[in-house]
mmCIF file of C-alpha atoms in Angstrom:
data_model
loop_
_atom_site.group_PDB
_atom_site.id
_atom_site.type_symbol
_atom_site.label_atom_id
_atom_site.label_comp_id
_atom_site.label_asym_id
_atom_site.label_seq_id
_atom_site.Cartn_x
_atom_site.Cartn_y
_atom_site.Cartn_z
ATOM 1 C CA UNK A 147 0.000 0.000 0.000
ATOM 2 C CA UNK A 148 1.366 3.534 -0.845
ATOM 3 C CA UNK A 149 2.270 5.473 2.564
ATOM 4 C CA UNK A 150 1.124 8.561 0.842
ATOM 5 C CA UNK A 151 -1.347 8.919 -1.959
ATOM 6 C CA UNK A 152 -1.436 12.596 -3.688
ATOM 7 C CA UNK A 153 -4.706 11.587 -6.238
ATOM 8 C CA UNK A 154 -4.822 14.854 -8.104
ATOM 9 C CA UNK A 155 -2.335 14.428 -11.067
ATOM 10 C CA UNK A 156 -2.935 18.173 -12.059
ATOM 11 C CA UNK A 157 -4.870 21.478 -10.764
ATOM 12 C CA UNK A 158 -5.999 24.602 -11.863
ATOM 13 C CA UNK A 159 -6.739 27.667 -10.518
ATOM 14 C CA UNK A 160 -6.922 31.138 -11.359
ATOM 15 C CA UNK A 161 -4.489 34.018 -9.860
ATOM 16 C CA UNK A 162 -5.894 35.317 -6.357
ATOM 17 C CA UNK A 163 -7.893 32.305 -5.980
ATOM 18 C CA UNK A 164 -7.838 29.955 -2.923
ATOM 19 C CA UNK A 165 -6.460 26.044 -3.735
ATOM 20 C CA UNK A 166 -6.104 22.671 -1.897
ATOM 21 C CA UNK A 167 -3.840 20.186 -2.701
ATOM 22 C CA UNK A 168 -4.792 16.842 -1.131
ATOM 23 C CA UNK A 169 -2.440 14.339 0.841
ATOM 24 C CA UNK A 170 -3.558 11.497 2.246
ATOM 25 C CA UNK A 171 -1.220 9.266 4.150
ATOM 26 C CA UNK A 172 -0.892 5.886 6.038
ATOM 27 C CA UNK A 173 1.205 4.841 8.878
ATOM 28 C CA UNK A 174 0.610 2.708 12.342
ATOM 29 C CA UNK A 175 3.354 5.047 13.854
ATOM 30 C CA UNK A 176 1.985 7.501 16.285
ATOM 31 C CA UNK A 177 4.824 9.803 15.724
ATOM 32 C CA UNK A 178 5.481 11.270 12.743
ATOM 33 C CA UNK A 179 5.532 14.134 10.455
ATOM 34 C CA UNK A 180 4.287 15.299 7.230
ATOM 35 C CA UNK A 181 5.935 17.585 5.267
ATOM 36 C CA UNK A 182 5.171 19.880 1.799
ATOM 37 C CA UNK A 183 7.697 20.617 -0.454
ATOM 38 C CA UNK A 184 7.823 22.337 -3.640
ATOM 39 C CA UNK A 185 9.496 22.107 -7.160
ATOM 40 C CA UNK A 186 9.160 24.720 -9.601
ATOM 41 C CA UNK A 187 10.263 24.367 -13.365
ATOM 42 C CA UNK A 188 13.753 25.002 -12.435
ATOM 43 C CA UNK A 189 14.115 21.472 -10.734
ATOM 44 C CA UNK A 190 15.146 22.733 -6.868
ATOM 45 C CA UNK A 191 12.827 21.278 -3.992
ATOM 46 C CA UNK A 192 11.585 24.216 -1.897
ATOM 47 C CA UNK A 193 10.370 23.410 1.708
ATOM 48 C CA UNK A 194 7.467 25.176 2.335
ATOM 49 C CA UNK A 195 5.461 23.874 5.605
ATOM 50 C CA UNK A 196 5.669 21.067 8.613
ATOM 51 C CA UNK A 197 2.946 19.011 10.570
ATOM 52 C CA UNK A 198 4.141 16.580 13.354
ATOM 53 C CA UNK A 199 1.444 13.897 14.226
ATOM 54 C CA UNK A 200 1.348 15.498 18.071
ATOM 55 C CA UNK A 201 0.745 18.998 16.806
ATOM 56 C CA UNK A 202 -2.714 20.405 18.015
ATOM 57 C CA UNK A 203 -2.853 23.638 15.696
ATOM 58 C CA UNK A 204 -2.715 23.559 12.152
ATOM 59 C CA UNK A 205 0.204 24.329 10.752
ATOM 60 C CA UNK A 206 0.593 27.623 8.555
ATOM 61 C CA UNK A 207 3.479 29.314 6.697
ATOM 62 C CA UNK A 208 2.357 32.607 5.201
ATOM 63 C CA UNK A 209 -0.117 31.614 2.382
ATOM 64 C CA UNK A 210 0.308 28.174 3.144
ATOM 65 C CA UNK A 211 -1.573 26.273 5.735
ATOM 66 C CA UNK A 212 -1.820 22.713 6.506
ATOM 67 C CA UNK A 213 -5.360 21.237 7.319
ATOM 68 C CA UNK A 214 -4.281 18.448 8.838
ATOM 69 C CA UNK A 215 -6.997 15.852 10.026
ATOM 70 C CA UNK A 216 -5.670 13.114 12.095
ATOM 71 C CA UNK A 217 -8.778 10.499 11.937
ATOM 72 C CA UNK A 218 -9.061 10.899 8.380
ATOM 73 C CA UNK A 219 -5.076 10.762 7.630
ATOM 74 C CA UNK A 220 -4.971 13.460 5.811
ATOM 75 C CA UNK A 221 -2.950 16.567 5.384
ATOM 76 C CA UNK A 222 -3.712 18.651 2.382
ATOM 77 C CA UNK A 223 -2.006 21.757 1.761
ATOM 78 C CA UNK A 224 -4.250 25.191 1.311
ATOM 79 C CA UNK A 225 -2.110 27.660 -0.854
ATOM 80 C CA UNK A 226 -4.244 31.519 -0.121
ATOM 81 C CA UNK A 227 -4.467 34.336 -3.054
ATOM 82 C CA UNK A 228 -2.263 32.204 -5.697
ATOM 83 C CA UNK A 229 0.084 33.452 -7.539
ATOM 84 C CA UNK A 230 1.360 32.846 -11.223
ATOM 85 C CA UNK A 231 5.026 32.080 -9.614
ATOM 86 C CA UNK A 232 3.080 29.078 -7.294
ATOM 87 C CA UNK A 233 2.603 27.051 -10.436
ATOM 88 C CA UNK A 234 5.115 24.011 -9.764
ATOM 89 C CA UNK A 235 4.771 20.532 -9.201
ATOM 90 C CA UNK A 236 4.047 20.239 -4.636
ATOM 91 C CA UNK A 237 4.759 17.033 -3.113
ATOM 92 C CA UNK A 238 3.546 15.893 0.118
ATOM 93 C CA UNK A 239 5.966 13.780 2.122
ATOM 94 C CA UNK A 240 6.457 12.224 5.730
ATOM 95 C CA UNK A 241 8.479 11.157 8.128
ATOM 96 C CA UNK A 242 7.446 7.973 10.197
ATOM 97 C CA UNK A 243 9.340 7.998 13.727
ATOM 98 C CA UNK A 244 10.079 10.341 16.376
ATOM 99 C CA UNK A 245 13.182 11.804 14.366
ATOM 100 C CA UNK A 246 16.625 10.239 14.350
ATOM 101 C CA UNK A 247 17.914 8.591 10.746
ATOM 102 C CA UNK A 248 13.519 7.999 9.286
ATOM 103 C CA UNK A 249 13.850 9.308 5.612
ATOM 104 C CA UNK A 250 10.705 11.136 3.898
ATOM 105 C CA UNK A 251 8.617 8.697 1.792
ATOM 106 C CA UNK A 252 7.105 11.167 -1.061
ATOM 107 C CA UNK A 253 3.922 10.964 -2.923
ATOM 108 C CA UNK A 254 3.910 11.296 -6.561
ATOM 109 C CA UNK A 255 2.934 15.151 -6.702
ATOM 110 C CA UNK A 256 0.436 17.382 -8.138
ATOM 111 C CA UNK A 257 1.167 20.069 -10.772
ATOM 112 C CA UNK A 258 -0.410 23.118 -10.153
ATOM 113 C CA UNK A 259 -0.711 25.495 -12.418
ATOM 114 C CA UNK A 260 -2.118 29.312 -12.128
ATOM 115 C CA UNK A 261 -3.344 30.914 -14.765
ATOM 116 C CA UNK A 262 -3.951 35.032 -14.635
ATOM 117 C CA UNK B 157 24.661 32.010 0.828
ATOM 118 C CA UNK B 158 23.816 28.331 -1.077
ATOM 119 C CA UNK B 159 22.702 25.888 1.954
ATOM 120 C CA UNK B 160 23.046 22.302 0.037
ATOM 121 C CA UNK B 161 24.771 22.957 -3.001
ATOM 122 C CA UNK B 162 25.885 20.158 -6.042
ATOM 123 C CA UNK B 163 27.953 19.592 -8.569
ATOM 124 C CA UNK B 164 27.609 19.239 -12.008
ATOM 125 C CA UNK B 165 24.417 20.449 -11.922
ATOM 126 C CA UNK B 166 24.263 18.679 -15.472
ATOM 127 C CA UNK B 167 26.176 15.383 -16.018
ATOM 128 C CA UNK B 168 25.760 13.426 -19.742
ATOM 129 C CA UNK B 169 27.963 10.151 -20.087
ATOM 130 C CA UNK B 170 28.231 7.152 -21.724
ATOM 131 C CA UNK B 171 26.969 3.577 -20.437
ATOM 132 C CA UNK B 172 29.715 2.231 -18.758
ATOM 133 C CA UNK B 173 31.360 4.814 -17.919
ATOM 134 C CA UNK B 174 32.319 5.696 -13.751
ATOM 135 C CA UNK B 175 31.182 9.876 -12.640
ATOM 136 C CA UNK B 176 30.778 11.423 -8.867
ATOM 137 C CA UNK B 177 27.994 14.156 -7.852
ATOM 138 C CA UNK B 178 29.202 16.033 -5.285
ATOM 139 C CA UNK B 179 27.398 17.561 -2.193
ATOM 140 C CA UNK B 180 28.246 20.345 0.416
ATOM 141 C CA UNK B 181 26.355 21.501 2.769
ATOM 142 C CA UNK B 182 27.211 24.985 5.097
ATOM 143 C CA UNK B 183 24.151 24.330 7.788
ATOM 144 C CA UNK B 184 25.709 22.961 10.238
ATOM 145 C CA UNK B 185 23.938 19.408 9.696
ATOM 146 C CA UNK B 186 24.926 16.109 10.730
ATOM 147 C CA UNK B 187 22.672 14.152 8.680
ATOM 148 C CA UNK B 188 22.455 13.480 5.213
ATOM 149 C CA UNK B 189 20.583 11.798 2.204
ATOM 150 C CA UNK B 190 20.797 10.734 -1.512
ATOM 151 C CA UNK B 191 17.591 10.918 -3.194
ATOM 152 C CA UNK B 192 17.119 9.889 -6.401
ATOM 153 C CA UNK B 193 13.606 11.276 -9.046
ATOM 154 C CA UNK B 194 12.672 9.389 -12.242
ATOM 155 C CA UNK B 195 11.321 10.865 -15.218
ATOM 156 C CA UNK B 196 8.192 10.075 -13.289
ATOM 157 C CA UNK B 197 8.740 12.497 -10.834
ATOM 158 C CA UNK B 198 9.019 10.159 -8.101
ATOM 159 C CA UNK B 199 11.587 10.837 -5.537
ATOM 160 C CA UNK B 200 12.721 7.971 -3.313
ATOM 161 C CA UNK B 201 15.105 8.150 -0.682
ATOM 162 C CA UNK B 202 18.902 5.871 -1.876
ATOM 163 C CA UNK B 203 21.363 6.833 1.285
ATOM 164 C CA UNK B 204 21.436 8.567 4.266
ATOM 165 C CA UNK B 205 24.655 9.356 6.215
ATOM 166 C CA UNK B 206 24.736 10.416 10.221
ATOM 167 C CA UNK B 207 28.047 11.988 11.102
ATOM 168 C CA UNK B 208 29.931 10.226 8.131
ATOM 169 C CA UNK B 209 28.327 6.878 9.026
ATOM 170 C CA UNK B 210 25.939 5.166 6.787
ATOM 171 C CA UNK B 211 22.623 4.995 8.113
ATOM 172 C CA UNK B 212 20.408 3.420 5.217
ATOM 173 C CA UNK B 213 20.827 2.039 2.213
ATOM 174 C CA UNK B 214 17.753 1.514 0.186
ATOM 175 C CA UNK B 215 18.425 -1.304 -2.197
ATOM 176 C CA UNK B 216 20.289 0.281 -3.929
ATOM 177 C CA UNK B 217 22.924 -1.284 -6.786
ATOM 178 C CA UNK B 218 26.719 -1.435 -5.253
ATOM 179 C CA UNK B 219 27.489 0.233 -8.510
ATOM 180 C CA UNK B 220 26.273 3.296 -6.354
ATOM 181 C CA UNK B 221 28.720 4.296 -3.396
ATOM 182 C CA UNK B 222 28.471 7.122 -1.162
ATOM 183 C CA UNK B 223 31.337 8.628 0.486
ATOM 184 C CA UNK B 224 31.167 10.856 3.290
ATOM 185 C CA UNK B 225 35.259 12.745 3.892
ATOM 186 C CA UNK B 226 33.530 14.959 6.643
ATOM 187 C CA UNK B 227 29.934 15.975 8.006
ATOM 188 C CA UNK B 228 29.592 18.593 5.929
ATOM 189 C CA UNK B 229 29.906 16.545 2.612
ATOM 190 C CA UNK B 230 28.253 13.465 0.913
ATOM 191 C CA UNK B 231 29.429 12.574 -2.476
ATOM 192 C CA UNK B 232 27.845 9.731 -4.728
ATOM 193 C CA UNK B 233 30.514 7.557 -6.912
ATOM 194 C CA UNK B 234 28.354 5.994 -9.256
ATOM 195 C CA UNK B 235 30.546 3.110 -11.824
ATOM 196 C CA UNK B 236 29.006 1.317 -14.751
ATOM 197 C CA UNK B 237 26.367 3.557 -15.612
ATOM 198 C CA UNK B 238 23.514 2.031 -17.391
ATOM 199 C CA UNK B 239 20.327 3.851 -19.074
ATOM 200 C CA UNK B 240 18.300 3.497 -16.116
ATOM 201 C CA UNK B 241 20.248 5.854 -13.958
ATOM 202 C CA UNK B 242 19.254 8.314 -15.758
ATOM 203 C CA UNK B 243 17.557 10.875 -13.417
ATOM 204 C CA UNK B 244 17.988 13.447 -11.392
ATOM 205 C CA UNK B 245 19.977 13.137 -8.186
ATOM 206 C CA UNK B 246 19.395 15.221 -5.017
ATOM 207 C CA UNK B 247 21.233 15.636 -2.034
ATOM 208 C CA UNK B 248 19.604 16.735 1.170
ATOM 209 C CA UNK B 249 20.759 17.532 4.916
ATOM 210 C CA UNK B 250 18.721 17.589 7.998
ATOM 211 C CA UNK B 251 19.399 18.616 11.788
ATOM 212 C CA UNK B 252 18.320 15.590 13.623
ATOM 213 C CA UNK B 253 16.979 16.409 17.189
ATOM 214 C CA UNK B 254 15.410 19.908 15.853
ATOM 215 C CA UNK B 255 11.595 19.188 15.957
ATOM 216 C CA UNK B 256 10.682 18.895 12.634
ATOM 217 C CA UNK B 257 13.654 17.641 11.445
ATOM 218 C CA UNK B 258 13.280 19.436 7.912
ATOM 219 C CA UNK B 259 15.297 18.159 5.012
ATOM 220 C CA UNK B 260 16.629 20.756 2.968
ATOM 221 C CA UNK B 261 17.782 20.100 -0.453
ATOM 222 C CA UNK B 262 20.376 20.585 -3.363
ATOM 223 C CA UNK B 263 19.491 22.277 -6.479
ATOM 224 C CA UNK B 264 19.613 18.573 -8.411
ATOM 225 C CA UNK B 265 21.495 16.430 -10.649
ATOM 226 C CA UNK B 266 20.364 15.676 -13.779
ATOM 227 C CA UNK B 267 22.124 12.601 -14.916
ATOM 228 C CA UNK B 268 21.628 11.545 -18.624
ATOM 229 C CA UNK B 269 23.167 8.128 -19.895
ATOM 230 C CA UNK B 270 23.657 7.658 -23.309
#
């Protein structure tokens, strides 16, 4: 079974407007963290926002919030007012474990793409 | 001021032939990780190194060897390249112990084999 499952291939939205990329993830750890990353045209992977498993309040970065819903698994990213420079590919990750040496399993990404 | 930087940023070769990627990183971080993305997109994790030690090794080919001279650096020797190691190549470094434990990452290697 895929640890995380990003089922939107591609998105569209239009400058200014609101858009959620969705993340759904599985794990029997109770300690872990999920993590958003990402990569524009140019290739580089850009962190953008962090939600451990024991974190009560959503986690937000600027125009980018996490809703994070523990029973359901899922932690879809909320990008506010988009921009044309947010069109990239954003991949959802996470981190099973405490910390220490766990590497990120990724999910295969969504391209987002903004038009004006 | 580059945080995890690479080198070549661009690599094309012939099959068969032996190349490094190299990997510095100035944050202070003792952990760090070889991740490799198809032409998929899909990135999965290949090494990660803890204070020069190897940590994990995903399955990956011996052909692939990672060499860690110092904490701050985590090259990939690569010999007998075949067509499906073409990708790109990214290096990342974490903090372990910091919370979130956030990997940051290189700019990418794209790797073509001819």
């Amino acid at each position: 079974a895929q640890k995380i499952t990003q089922t939107q291939p591609g998105m569209f939205v239009q400058e200014k407007e609101a858009v959620t990329l969705d993340c759904t993830y599985d794990t029997s750890d109770p300690s872990y963290g999920l993590f958003w990353y990402k990569q524009p045209s140019s290739g580089e992977m850009i962190f953008l926002i962090y939600q451990g498993s024991y974190d009560q309040q959503n986690a937000t970065e600027g125009r980018y919030s996490l809703n994070f819903q523990k029973a359901r698994k899922s932690a879809n990213l909320v990008i506010s007012a988009s921009q044309l420079g947010d069109s990239a590919m954003y991949f959802c990750a996470m981190r099973e474990g405490i910390s220490g040496y766990s590497t990120l399993t990724f999910g295969k990404g969504t391209m987002l793409l903004v038009s004006p | 001021d580059t945080a995890v930087s690479q080198t070549p940023k661009y690599l094309v070769t012939q099959m068969g032939n032996d190349k490094s990627i190299k990997c510095e990183q100035n944050l202070g971080h003792d952990t760090m990780y070889w991740y490799k993305q198809d032409s998929k997109k899909f990135l999965k994790i290949m090494f990660s190194y803890n204070n020069k030690e190897l940590i994990i090794n995903e399955t990956v080919p011996n052909r692939f060897s990672p060499k860690s001279p110092d904490k701050a650096h985590l090259n990939l020797h690569i010999n007998s390249l075949e067509l499906g190691d073409s990708a790109v190549y990214f290096c990342a470094s974490t903090a372990i112990g910091t919370g979130a434990d956030t990997q940051y990452f290189g700019p990418g290697t794209r790797l073509t084999v001819l």
